[in-house]
CSV table of C-alpha atoms and ligand atoms in Angstrom, one decimal:
chain,number,residue,atom,x,y,z
A,1,MET,CA,101.1,97.5,145.3
A,2,TYR,CA,101.3,98.4,141.3
A,3,ASP,CA,102.8,102.0,140.5
A,4,VAL,CA,100.2,101.2,137.7
A,5,ILE,CA,97.6,99.1,136.3
A,6,ILE,CA,96.4,99.1,132.6
A,7,ILE,CA,93.8,98.2,131.5
A,8,GLY,CA,93.8,97.4,127.5
A,9,GLY,CA,96.7,96.2,125.7
A,10,GLY,CA,96.4,98.2,121.9
A,11,PRO,CA,98.1,100.7,121.2
A,12,GLY,CA,97.6,103.2,123.9
A,13,GLY,CA,97.6,100.3,127.1
A,14,TYR,CA,101.5,98.4,125.8
A,15,VAL,CA,103.2,102.1,124.4
A,16,VAL,CA,101.8,103.1,127.8
A,17,SER,CA,103.1,100.3,129.8
A,18,ILE,CA,106.9,100.3,127.8
A,19,ARG,CA,107.1,104.3,128.2
A,20,LEU,CA,106.3,103.7,132.3
A,21,SER,CA,108.5,101.0,132.9
A,22,LYS,CA,111.1,102.5,130.7
A,23,LEU,CA,110.6,105.4,133.8
A,24,GLY,CA,110.9,103.2,136.5
A,25,LYS,CA,107.4,102.9,137.3
A,26,ASN,CA,106.2,99.0,138.3
A,27,VAL,CA,103.5,98.2,135.6
A,28,VAL,CA,100.8,95.4,135.1
A,29,LEU,CA,98.8,95.2,132.0
A,30,ILE,CA,95.8,93.7,131.7
A,31,GLU,CA,94.6,92.0,128.4
A,32,LYS,CA,91.1,90.4,128.0
A,33,ASN,CA,91.4,88.8,124.2
A,34,GLU,CA,95.4,89.6,122.7
A,35,LEU,CA,98.2,92.0,123.1
A,36,GLY,CA,97.9,95.0,120.2
A,37,GLY,CA,94.6,95.9,120.6
A,38,THR,CA,92.4,97.0,117.7
A,39,CYS,CA,95.3,97.6,115.8
A,40,THR,CA,97.2,95.1,115.7
A,41,ASN,CA,94.9,92.3,115.4
A,42,VAL,CA,91.1,93.3,113.6
A,43,GLY,CA,92.3,97.4,113.1
A,44,CYS,CA,95.4,98.9,111.7
A,45,ILE,CA,97.7,96.2,110.7
A,46,PRO,CA,95.2,93.3,108.6
A,47,THR,CA,93.7,95.7,106.1
A,48,LYS,CA,96.8,97.4,105.7
A,49,ALA,CA,98.2,94.1,104.5
A,50,LEU,CA,94.9,93.4,102.5
A,51,LEU,CA,95.3,96.0,101.0
A,52,ASN,CA,98.9,95.6,99.8
A,53,ALA,CA,97.5,92.2,99.0
A,54,SER,CA,94.7,94.2,96.5
A,55,HIS,CA,97.1,97.0,95.5
A,56,LEU,CA,99.2,94.6,93.7
A,57,TYR,CA,96.4,92.2,91.8
A,58,SER,CA,94.5,95.7,90.9
A,59,GLU,CA,98.4,97.2,90.1
A,60,MET,CA,99.0,93.9,87.7
A,61,ASN,CA,95.5,94.4,86.5
A,62,ASP,CA,94.9,97.7,85.3
A,63,LYS,CA,98.9,98.5,84.5
A,64,GLY,CA,100.8,95.6,84.1
A,65,LYS,CA,100.3,95.0,80.4
A,66,ARG,CA,100.8,99.4,79.1
A,67,PHE,CA,103.5,98.8,81.7
A,68,GLY,CA,105.0,95.5,79.7
A,69,VAL,CA,104.9,93.7,82.7
A,70,THR,CA,102.5,90.6,82.8
A,71,ALA,CA,101.4,87.7,83.9
A,72,GLU,CA,100.6,83.8,82.2
A,73,GLU,CA,97.6,83.9,83.9
A,74,LEU,CA,96.5,86.2,86.9
A,75,SER,CA,95.0,85.6,89.5
A,76,TYR,CA,95.0,85.8,93.2
A,77,ASP,CA,93.5,82.5,96.3
A,78,VAL,CA,91.0,83.7,98.8
A,79,GLY,CA,93.7,81.8,101.8
A,80,LYS,CA,96.5,82.9,100.6
A,81,VAL,CA,95.6,86.8,101.1
A,82,MET,CA,93.5,86.0,104.4
A,83,LYS,CA,97.0,84.0,105.6
A,84,HIS,CA,99.4,86.6,104.3
A,85,SER,CA,97.1,89.7,106.6
A,86,LYS,CA,97.3,87.1,109.4
A,87,LYS,CA,100.9,86.6,109.4
A,88,ALA,CA,100.6,89.7,109.8
A,89,VAL,CA,98.9,90.5,113.0
A,90,THR,CA,101.0,88.0,114.1
A,91,LEU,CA,104.5,89.2,114.0
A,92,SER,CA,103.4,92.5,115.0
A,93,ARG,CA,101.8,90.4,118.2
A,94,LYS,CA,104.6,88.6,119.1
A,95,GLY,CA,106.7,92.1,118.4
A,96,ILE,CA,104.7,94.0,120.8
A,97,GLU,CA,104.6,90.8,123.5
A,98,HIS,CA,108.5,90.7,122.9
A,99,LEU,CA,109.0,94.4,123.9
A,100,LEU,CA,106.7,93.7,126.9
A,101,ASN,CA,108.9,91.6,129.2
A,102,GLU,CA,111.9,92.8,127.1
A,103,ASN,CA,110.6,96.3,129.4
A,104,ASN,CA,109.3,93.7,133.0
A,105,VAL,CA,105.3,94.6,132.3
A,106,GLU,CA,103.8,92.2,134.0
A,107,ILE,CA,100.9,91.1,131.7
A,108,ILE,CA,97.8,89.7,133.4
A,109,GLU,CA,95.5,87.9,130.7
A,110,GLY,CA,91.9,88.3,132.0
A,111,THR,CA,88.9,90.9,132.2
A,112,ALA,CA,90.2,93.7,134.8
A,113,GLU,CA,86.9,94.9,136.6
A,114,ILE,CA,87.1,98.0,139.1
A,115,VAL,CA,86.6,98.0,142.0
A,116,ASP,CA,86.9,101.3,143.0
A,117,LYS,CA,90.3,103.3,141.7
A,118,GLY,CA,92.9,101.3,143.0
A,119,LYS,CA,91.9,98.2,142.9
A,120,ILE,CA,91.0,95.8,140.2
A,121,ARG,CA,89.0,91.9,140.0
A,122,ILE,CA,90.0,89.1,137.3
A,123,LYS,CA,86.8,88.1,136.5
A,124,GLU,CA,88.4,85.2,135.2
A,125,ASN,CA,90.8,83.6,139.1
A,126,GLY,CA,88.7,86.6,141.1
A,127,ALA,CA,91.9,87.5,141.8
A,128,PHE,CA,92.5,91.4,143.3
A,129,VAL,CA,95.1,94.1,141.4
A,130,GLU,CA,95.8,97.1,143.5
A,131,GLY,CA,98.1,100.0,142.4
A,132,GLN,CA,98.6,103.7,142.7
A,133,ASN,CA,97.7,105.1,139.6
A,134,LEU,CA,94.3,103.3,137.0
A,135,ILE,CA,95.2,103.9,132.9
A,136,LEU,CA,91.7,102.9,131.0
A,137,ALA,CA,92.7,102.0,127.4
A,138,GLN,CA,89.3,99.7,126.8
A,139,GLY,CA,89.6,101.1,123.6
A,140,SER,CA,86.6,100.5,121.0
A,141,ASN,CA,84.1,98.0,118.8
A,142,PRO,CA,82.7,98.3,116.3
A,143,ALA,CA,78.9,100.1,116.2
A,144,ASN,CA,76.1,98.5,115.2
A,145,PHE,CA,72.4,99.6,115.6
A,146,PRO,CA,68.8,99.1,115.4
A,147,PRO,CA,67.6,98.1,112.2
A,148,PHE,CA,71.4,96.4,111.4
A,149,GLU,CA,72.3,94.6,115.0
A,150,ASN,CA,69.2,92.1,115.1
A,151,VAL,CA,70.2,90.6,111.2
A,152,GLU,CA,71.8,87.3,110.9
A,153,GLY,CA,75.2,87.4,108.9
A,154,ILE,CA,75.6,90.8,108.8
A,155,MET,CA,79.3,91.5,108.9
A,156,THR,CA,81.7,94.1,110.9
A,157,SER,CA,85.2,95.4,110.4
A,158,ASP,CA,85.3,92.9,112.7
A,159,ASP,CA,84.6,89.2,110.6
A,160,VAL,CA,85.7,90.4,107.3
A,161,PHE,CA,90.2,88.7,108.6
A,162,SER,CA,88.6,85.4,108.8
A,163,MET,CA,86.3,85.1,105.5
A,164,GLU,CA,87.0,82.4,103.4
A,165,LYS,CA,85.5,83.6,100.3
A,166,PHE,CA,85.0,86.7,98.8
A,167,PRO,CA,81.6,87.4,98.0
A,168,GLU,CA,79.7,88.7,94.4
A,169,SER,CA,78.4,91.5,95.7
A,170,ILE,CA,78.4,93.3,98.7
A,171,LEU,CA,76.3,96.9,100.4
A,172,ILE,CA,78.8,98.3,102.4
A,173,ILE,CA,76.8,100.6,105.1
A,174,GLY,CA,79.1,104.4,106.1
A,175,GLY,CA,81.4,105.7,103.7
A,176,GLY,CA,84.1,106.8,106.4
A,177,TYR,CA,88.3,105.6,105.8
A,178,ILE,CA,86.8,101.7,107.1
A,179,GLY,CA,83.6,101.5,104.4
A,180,VAL,CA,86.2,103.2,101.9
A,181,GLU,CA,89.1,100.8,102.5
A,182,PHE,CA,86.8,98.1,102.7
A,183,ALA,CA,85.0,99.7,99.1
A,184,THR,CA,88.3,99.8,98.0
A,185,PHE,CA,89.5,95.8,98.9
A,186,PHE,CA,86.1,93.9,97.6
A,187,SER,CA,86.3,96.5,94.0
A,188,SER,CA,90.3,95.3,93.5
A,189,PHE,CA,89.4,92.0,93.7
A,190,GLY,CA,86.1,92.0,91.4
A,191,VAL,CA,83.4,92.1,93.8
A,192,LYS,CA,80.8,94.0,92.4
A,193,VAL,CA,80.6,97.3,95.7
A,194,ASN,CA,78.4,99.6,96.7
A,195,LEU,CA,78.8,102.3,99.5
A,196,VAL,CA,76.5,103.4,100.6
A,197,GLU,CA,76.8,107.6,102.9
A,198,VAL,CA,73.7,108.4,104.9
A,199,LEU,CA,75.9,112.4,104.9
A,200,ASP,CA,76.9,114.3,101.5
A,201,GLN,CA,79.3,113.3,101.1
A,202,ILE,CA,81.9,110.1,101.8
A,203,LEU,CA,84.7,110.7,103.8
A,204,SER,CA,83.1,113.2,105.4
A,205,THR,CA,85.7,114.7,106.9
A,206,GLU,CA,87.3,115.2,104.2
A,207,ASP,CA,87.1,118.3,101.8
A,208,LYS,CA,84.9,117.9,99.4
A,209,ASP,CA,87.3,118.0,96.5
A,210,VAL,CA,89.0,115.1,98.5
A,211,ALA,CA,85.9,112.9,98.6
A,212,GLU,CA,84.9,114.2,94.9
A,213,ASP,CA,88.0,111.8,93.2
A,214,ILE,CA,88.3,109.0,95.6
A,215,LYS,CA,84.2,109.0,94.1
A,216,LYS,CA,85.7,108.8,91.0
A,217,SER,CA,89.1,106.0,91.8
A,218,LEU,CA,85.8,103.9,92.9
A,219,LYS,CA,83.7,104.1,90.3
A,220,ARG,CA,86.6,103.8,87.8
A,221,LYS,CA,86.7,100.2,89.9
A,222,GLY,CA,83.1,99.2,89.6
A,223,VAL,CA,82.2,100.5,93.2
A,224,LYS,CA,78.4,102.5,93.0
A,225,VAL,CA,78.8,105.1,96.3
A,226,LEU,CA,75.5,106.7,96.9
A,227,GLU,CA,76.3,109.1,99.0
A,228,LYS,CA,72.7,111.3,100.7
A,229,THR,CA,71.3,107.7,101.2
A,230,GLU,CA,70.1,105.1,103.9
A,231,VAL,CA,70.1,102.5,104.4
A,232,THR,CA,66.1,102.2,106.3
A,233,THR,CA,65.5,97.4,106.5
A,234,VAL,CA,68.0,94.7,105.9
A,235,GLU,CA,66.5,91.3,105.3
A,236,LYS,CA,68.1,88.0,105.1
A,237,GLU,CA,66.7,85.2,103.2
A,238,ASN,CA,68.1,82.6,101.5
A,239,GLY,CA,71.6,83.5,101.9
A,240,THR,CA,70.7,86.5,100.1
A,241,PHE,CA,70.6,90.2,101.5
A,242,THR,CA,67.2,92.2,100.5
A,243,SER,CA,68.0,95.8,101.8
A,244,THR,CA,65.9,98.8,101.1
A,245,ILE,CA,68.5,102.1,100.3
A,246,LYS,CA,66.6,105.9,100.4
A,247,ASN,CA,67.4,108.7,98.3
A,248,LYS,CA,67.1,111.6,100.7
A,249,GLU,CA,67.1,114.3,98.5
A,250,LYS,CA,65.0,112.4,95.9
A,251,ASP,CA,62.3,110.9,98.0
A,252,GLU,CA,63.6,107.6,96.2
A,253,GLN,CA,63.5,104.6,97.0
A,254,GLN,CA,64.3,101.2,96.4
A,255,GLU,CA,66.2,97.9,96.9
A,256,LEU,CA,69.1,96.1,96.9
A,257,GLU,CA,70.7,92.3,96.7
A,258,THR,CA,73.6,91.3,97.6
A,259,GLU,CA,75.4,88.1,99.3
A,260,SER,CA,77.2,89.6,102.3
A,261,VAL,CA,76.3,93.6,103.7
A,262,LEU,CA,79.4,95.0,105.5
A,263,LEU,CA,78.7,97.7,109.3
A,264,ALA,CA,81.1,100.4,109.0
A,265,VAL,CA,79.3,102.4,110.6
A,266,GLY,CA,82.2,104.0,113.2
A,267,ARG,CA,83.2,102.6,116.8
A,268,LYS,CA,82.0,102.7,120.3
A,269,PRO,CA,84.2,103.5,123.1
A,270,ALA,CA,84.1,100.1,125.2
A,271,ILE,CA,82.9,102.6,128.4
A,272,THR,CA,81.2,99.2,130.5
A,273,GLU,CA,80.0,99.5,133.5
A,274,ASP,CA,81.9,99.7,136.0
A,275,ILE,CA,84.3,102.1,134.2
A,276,LYS,CA,80.7,104.2,134.0
A,277,ALA,CA,80.1,103.6,138.1
A,278,LEU,CA,84.1,104.8,138.6
A,279,GLY,CA,82.2,108.4,138.7
A,280,VAL,CA,84.7,109.6,135.7
A,281,GLU,CA,83.5,112.0,133.1
A,282,ILE,CA,81.9,110.7,130.4
A,283,ASP,CA,80.3,112.7,127.2
A,284,LYS,CA,80.8,111.2,124.3
A,285,GLY,CA,83.4,108.9,125.8
A,286,VAL,CA,85.5,109.0,129.2
A,287,ILE,CA,86.6,113.5,128.9
A,288,THR,CA,90.7,113.9,130.2
A,289,ASP,CA,92.9,117.6,130.4
A,290,ASP,CA,95.9,117.9,128.2
A,291,HIS,CA,97.0,115.9,131.0
A,292,MET,CA,95.6,112.7,130.5
A,293,CYS,CA,94.0,113.0,133.6
A,294,THR,CA,90.5,112.7,134.5
A,295,ASN,CA,88.4,114.0,136.9
A,296,ILE,CA,89.0,111.5,140.0
A,297,GLU,CA,93.1,111.2,141.0
A,298,ASN,CA,95.9,109.9,139.9
A,299,VAL,CA,92.7,108.1,137.0
A,300,TYR,CA,94.1,108.1,133.0
A,301,ALA,CA,92.0,107.8,130.0
A,302,ILE,CA,93.8,107.2,126.8
A,303,GLY,CA,93.0,105.7,123.1
A,304,ASP,CA,89.8,104.6,122.0
A,305,ILE,CA,87.7,104.8,125.1
A,306,LYS,CA,87.6,109.0,124.9
A,307,ALA,CA,86.4,108.8,121.9
A,308,LYS,CA,88.2,111.8,120.1
A,309,TYR,CA,90.4,110.9,117.5
A,310,MET,CA,90.3,106.8,117.1
A,311,LEU,CA,93.5,106.1,115.8
A,312,ALA,CA,96.2,104.4,116.5
A,313,HIS,CA,99.4,107.3,116.4
A,314,THR,CA,96.8,108.8,118.9
A,315,ALA,CA,96.2,106.5,121.4
A,316,MET,CA,100.1,105.6,121.5
A,317,HIS,CA,101.5,109.8,122.4
A,318,GLU,CA,98.6,110.1,124.3
A,319,GLY,CA,100.5,107.6,126.1
A,320,ILE,CA,103.4,108.7,126.4
A,321,VAL,CA,101.9,111.5,127.5
A,322,THR,CA,100.3,109.8,129.9
A,323,ALA,CA,103.9,108.1,131.2
A,324,GLU,CA,105.1,111.1,131.7
A,325,ASN,CA,103.0,112.4,133.4
A,326,ILE,CA,102.6,110.2,135.8
A,327,ALA,CA,106.5,109.5,136.5
A,328,GLY,CA,106.3,113.7,136.9
A,329,ILE,CA,107.3,115.2,134.1
A,330,ASP,CA,105.2,118.2,133.3
A,331,THR,CA,103.9,116.8,129.9
A,332,LYS,CA,101.3,118.0,128.0
A,333,MET,CA,98.8,116.6,124.8
A,334,ASP,CA,99.1,118.9,121.7
A,335,TYR,CA,96.1,118.1,119.2
A,336,SER,CA,97.2,120.9,117.0
A,337,ALA,CA,98.5,118.6,113.9
A,338,ILE,CA,97.3,115.3,114.8
A,339,PRO,CA,97.5,113.2,110.9
A,340,SER,CA,94.0,111.5,109.1
A,341,VAL,CA,95.0,108.7,106.6
A,342,ILE,CA,93.2,106.6,104.3
A,343,PHE,CA,94.4,104.1,102.4
A,344,SER,CA,91.8,103.7,100.2
A,345,ASN,CA,93.8,104.0,95.7
A,346,PRO,CA,94.9,106.8,95.8
A,347,GLU,CA,95.7,107.1,100.1
A,348,VAL,CA,94.3,110.7,101.3
A,349,ALA,CA,96.1,112.2,104.3
A,350,SER,CA,95.0,116.0,105.7
A,351,VAL,CA,96.9,117.5,108.7
A,352,GLY,CA,95.4,121.3,110.7
A,353,LEU,CA,92.6,123.3,109.0
A,354,ARG,CA,90.0,121.7,106.2
A,355,GLU,CA,88.9,124.0,103.5
A,356,LYS,CA,85.8,123.1,104.8
A,357,ASP,CA,86.5,124.5,108.3
A,358,VAL,CA,87.9,127.9,108.0
A,359,GLU,CA,86.2,131.5,106.8
A,360,LYS,CA,87.1,131.5,104.1
A,361,GLU,CA,89.1,135.4,104.0
A,362,LYS,CA,91.4,134.5,106.3
A,363,ILE,CA,93.5,132.1,104.2
A,364,LYS,CA,95.5,131.3,101.5
A,365,VAL,CA,93.9,128.1,99.8
A,366,SER,CA,96.7,126.6,97.7
A,367,LYS,CA,96.2,123.4,95.7
A,368,PHE,CA,98.4,121.4,92.8
A,369,PRO,CA,97.7,118.7,91.1
A,370,ILE,CA,99.3,116.0,91.1
A,371,SER,CA,99.0,115.3,87.3
A,372,ALA,CA,101.8,117.4,86.3
A,373,THR,CA,104.4,116.0,88.4
A,374,GLY,CA,106.7,113.7,86.7
A,375,LYS,CA,106.7,110.5,89.2
A,376,ALA,CA,102.4,110.5,88.9
A,377,ARG,CA,102.8,110.6,84.7
A,378,THR,CA,105.9,107.6,85.5
A,379,MET,CA,103.4,105.6,87.6
A,380,GLU,CA,99.7,106.5,85.1
A,381,GLU,CA,98.6,108.4,87.7
A,382,ARG,CA,96.6,111.5,87.7
A,383,ILE,CA,93.6,111.0,90.1
A,384,GLY,CA,95.1,113.2,93.0
A,385,PHE,CA,96.3,116.3,94.7
A,386,ALA,CA,98.2,119.1,97.4
A,387,LYS,CA,96.2,121.3,99.1
A,388,VAL,CA,97.8,124.2,102.0
A,389,ILE,CA,96.1,126.4,103.0
A,390,SER,CA,97.8,129.6,105.1
A,391,ASP,CA,97.7,132.4,107.5
A,392,GLU,CA,96.8,135.1,104.7
A,393,GLU,CA,98.2,137.6,106.5
A,394,ASP,CA,101.5,135.1,107.8
A,395,ASP,CA,101.5,132.8,105.3
A,396,THR,CA,101.9,129.9,108.4
A,397,VAL,CA,101.2,126.6,107.1
A,398,LEU,CA,97.8,125.7,108.4
A,399,GLY,CA,97.1,122.3,107.0
A,400,LEU,CA,97.6,120.3,104.4
A,401,THR,CA,95.7,117.5,103.1
A,402,ILE,CA,96.6,115.4,100.0
A,403,VAL,CA,95.4,113.1,98.2
A,404,SER,CA,98.3,110.1,96.1
A,405,PRO,CA,99.5,106.7,96.1
A,406,ASN,CA,101.6,107.7,99.2
A,407,ALA,CA,100.4,110.5,101.2
A,408,THR,CA,99.7,108.9,104.2
A,409,GLU,CA,103.7,108.9,104.4
A,410,MET,CA,103.8,112.8,102.4
A,411,ILE,CA,101.3,113.5,105.5
A,412,MET,CA,104.7,114.8,107.8
A,413,GLU,CA,106.3,117.3,105.9
A,414,GLY,CA,102.4,118.9,106.7
A,415,VAL,CA,102.8,117.6,110.3
A,416,ILE,CA,106.0,119.5,110.1
A,417,ALA,CA,105.6,122.6,109.6
A,418,VAL,CA,101.5,122.5,111.3
A,419,ARG,CA,102.8,121.7,114.9
A,420,ASN,CA,106.5,123.7,114.7
A,421,LYS,CA,104.4,126.3,112.7
A,422,LEU,CA,106.6,127.0,109.4
A,423,THR,CA,105.7,129.2,107.3
A,424,THR,CA,104.8,128.1,103.3
A,425,LEU,CA,108.2,130.2,102.6
A,426,GLN,CA,110.2,127.6,105.2
A,427,LEU,CA,108.8,124.4,103.5
A,428,MET,CA,108.6,125.9,99.0
A,429,GLU,CA,113.1,126.9,100.5
A,430,SER,CA,113.6,122.8,101.4
A,431,ILE,CA,114.5,121.1,98.7
A,432,HIS,CA,111.8,118.4,97.6
A,433,PRO,CA,113.6,115.6,95.9
A,434,HIS,CA,113.0,114.7,92.3
A,435,PRO,CA,111.3,112.7,91.1
A,436,THR,CA,109.0,112.4,93.7
A,437,LEU,CA,105.2,113.2,94.5
A,438,THR,CA,106.5,115.6,96.6
A,439,GLU,CA,107.2,117.8,93.9
A,440,THR,CA,103.1,118.7,94.5
A,441,VAL,CA,103.7,119.7,97.6
A,442,LEU,CA,106.2,121.4,96.2
A,443,GLY,CA,103.8,123.0,93.7
A,444,ALA,CA,100.8,124.4,95.9
A,445,LEU,CA,103.7,125.5,97.8
A,446,GLU,CA,105.3,127.7,95.3
A,447,LYS,CA,101.3,128.3,94.4
A,448,ALA,CA,101.3,129.7,97.5
A,449,ASN,CA,104.1,132.2,97.4
A,450,ASP,CA,102.6,132.9,93.5
A,451,ARG,CA,105.9,131.5,92.2
A,452,GLU,CA,104.4,128.3,90.7
A,453,ILE,CA,107.1,127.4,87.4
A,454,HIS,CA,105.4,123.5,86.5
A,455,ILE,CA,102.0,124.8,85.9
B,501,FAD,P1,92.2,99.7,121.3
B,501,FAD,O1,93.1,99.2,120.4
B,501,FAD,O2,91.0,99.1,120.6
B,501,FAD,O3,92.7,98.7,122.8
B,501,FAD,C1,92.2,98.0,123.5
B,501,FAD,C2,92.2,96.7,124.7
B,501,FAD,O4,91.4,96.7,125.3
B,501,FAD,C3,92.0,95.9,123.3
B,501,FAD,O5,92.9,95.0,123.9
B,501,FAD,C4,90.6,95.0,124.3
B,501,FAD,O6,90.8,93.7,124.6
B,501,FAD,C5,91.0,95.5,126.0
B,501,FAD,N1,90.3,95.3,126.5
B,501,FAD,C6,89.0,96.2,126.5
B,501,FAD,N2,87.6,96.4,128.3
B,501,FAD,C7,88.9,95.3,129.2
B,501,FAD,C8,89.3,94.8,129.9
B,501,FAD,N3,88.0,95.1,130.8
B,501,FAD,N4,89.8,94.1,131.0
B,501,FAD,C9,90.7,93.7,129.6
B,501,FAD,N5,91.6,94.6,128.9
B,501,FAD,C10,90.6,94.6,127.8
B,501,FAD,N6,94.0,104.2,113.3
B,501,FAD,C11,95.2,104.3,112.7
B,501,FAD,O7,96.0,105.5,113.5
B,501,FAD,N7,95.4,103.9,111.3
B,501,FAD,C12,94.7,102.8,110.4
B,501,FAD,O8,94.9,103.0,109.7
B,501,FAD,C13,93.8,102.2,111.1
B,501,FAD,N8,93.2,101.3,110.6
B,501,FAD,C14,91.9,100.7,111.4
B,501,FAD,C15,91.3,99.9,110.6
B,501,FAD,C16,89.7,99.4,110.8
B,501,FAD,C17,88.9,98.5,110.4
B,501,FAD,C18,89.8,99.7,112.4
B,501,FAD,C19,88.2,98.8,113.4
B,501,FAD,C20,90.4,100.3,113.4
B,501,FAD,C21,91.4,101.3,112.3
B,501,FAD,N9,92.5,102.5,112.9
B,501,FAD,C22,93.0,102.4,112.6
B,501,FAD,C23,92.0,102.5,114.6
B,501,FAD,C24,92.8,102.0,115.6
B,501,FAD,O9,93.0,100.9,115.5
B,501,FAD,C25,92.1,102.3,116.6
B,501,FAD,O10,92.5,103.5,117.0
B,501,FAD,C26,93.2,102.0,117.8
B,501,FAD,O11,93.9,100.4,118.0
B,501,FAD,C27,92.7,102.1,119.3
B,501,FAD,O12,94.0,102.1,120.1
B,501,FAD,P2,92.9,101.8,121.9
B,501,FAD,O13,94.8,100.9,122.4
B,501,FAD,O14,93.0,103.0,122.5
B,501,FAD,O15,92.3,100.5,121.3
């Protein structure tokens, strides 16, 4: 009998296993595919490896000559680009396996079928595993629905990593962060990309000015961005996809021919019949309280299966909160400062409140362009900004949005500020190094305090 059974070895499952083991618990982790889950195998890690390769290529293509750095004949090799991505995946997965072994986590390779909250059956060999606590960390899968699910050859993000050649043209359905990251990747390598989003703007969870800047940068790479547009049918004939796209505003319809189609319309939590039969409360995903407990005693849920934030760092932190609660340390999950990161070019990162989500009278919005910083000039980067949202009355930082190269690294300043309720003055008085892109955030903080220098 184990203290804890964990189903799923993604960022949620492997982190909770290690933390529980360090807290003295006897744990077993059941994984049906590869350790590391979506993030390591077909998500965060391989996409960022691909994007690093495409970024290098497009920087050389775009800036090389102007900066005086040229290669005789700049080219790329799809096989090697993919190999680079696979290497990053393998190294990350081996690292996770090593950490789990070092921490004496027992790993079972197989599909867990929940018999009851204390008993799991391994589908492949019929063996039973028993435990006192159960953690649901089964993650999510790419969403796929009519009219797309029955068309042969439409890719989801899972399929991109096994591509042997790039298409000449691609239709990406869905302008969320996954669609935008793949649009950035393919267009950097010269693929003709059509990015179609049914909502009013791409990156719909972010403010309009963010979407506008990213649209501008994608257009510069030759991407055709179609917002308020629905893909109503897709057909494949002689290796070519013909899609009907309909502009919802103008009620116009047109046909689009592309060599590939990538469906990036979100992810669905992996809620199987045995999870439903367990009796846990479910809305879009499995519901928990802030201690990560479901409505059933000793059953917890973390990560994408909850369909809440669907980010690896959220899954990991929920894992840590769960482990501590199981070990008797009263810990609550704090969702107030979860950074969102998009690896477009420039990158987007945000935390806390967005401008669109708050009443204008209660907040102060202070924005500063990256083009006014020395560092951006050294990089010849002009698109982007930092936007600080603060409380009109007490100056607390309520949110930070950054569009900039390295925004995903720069956002930590905002995470710390929002989480710890720091004021814009406190941040502004913290010296920002020069010349760095963090001076964009400084500029916005100075503006919040009516103390602008560089604008
Ligand atoms: P998962 O990683 O999905 O892991 C769940 C695991 O459970 C899987 O390995 C699965 O095989 C296993 N499993 C399921 N059912 C069973 C069963 N019955 N028995 C045994 N095992 C089972 N997030 C970020 O924070 N940053 C990013 O840059 C980022 N980029 C992404 C890019 C892409 C293309 C995609 C698709 C996702 C990206 N994400 C990113 C999201 C991130 O991958 C997920 O939020 C994260 O993996 C969720 O972790 P998880 O542990 O909840 O689930």
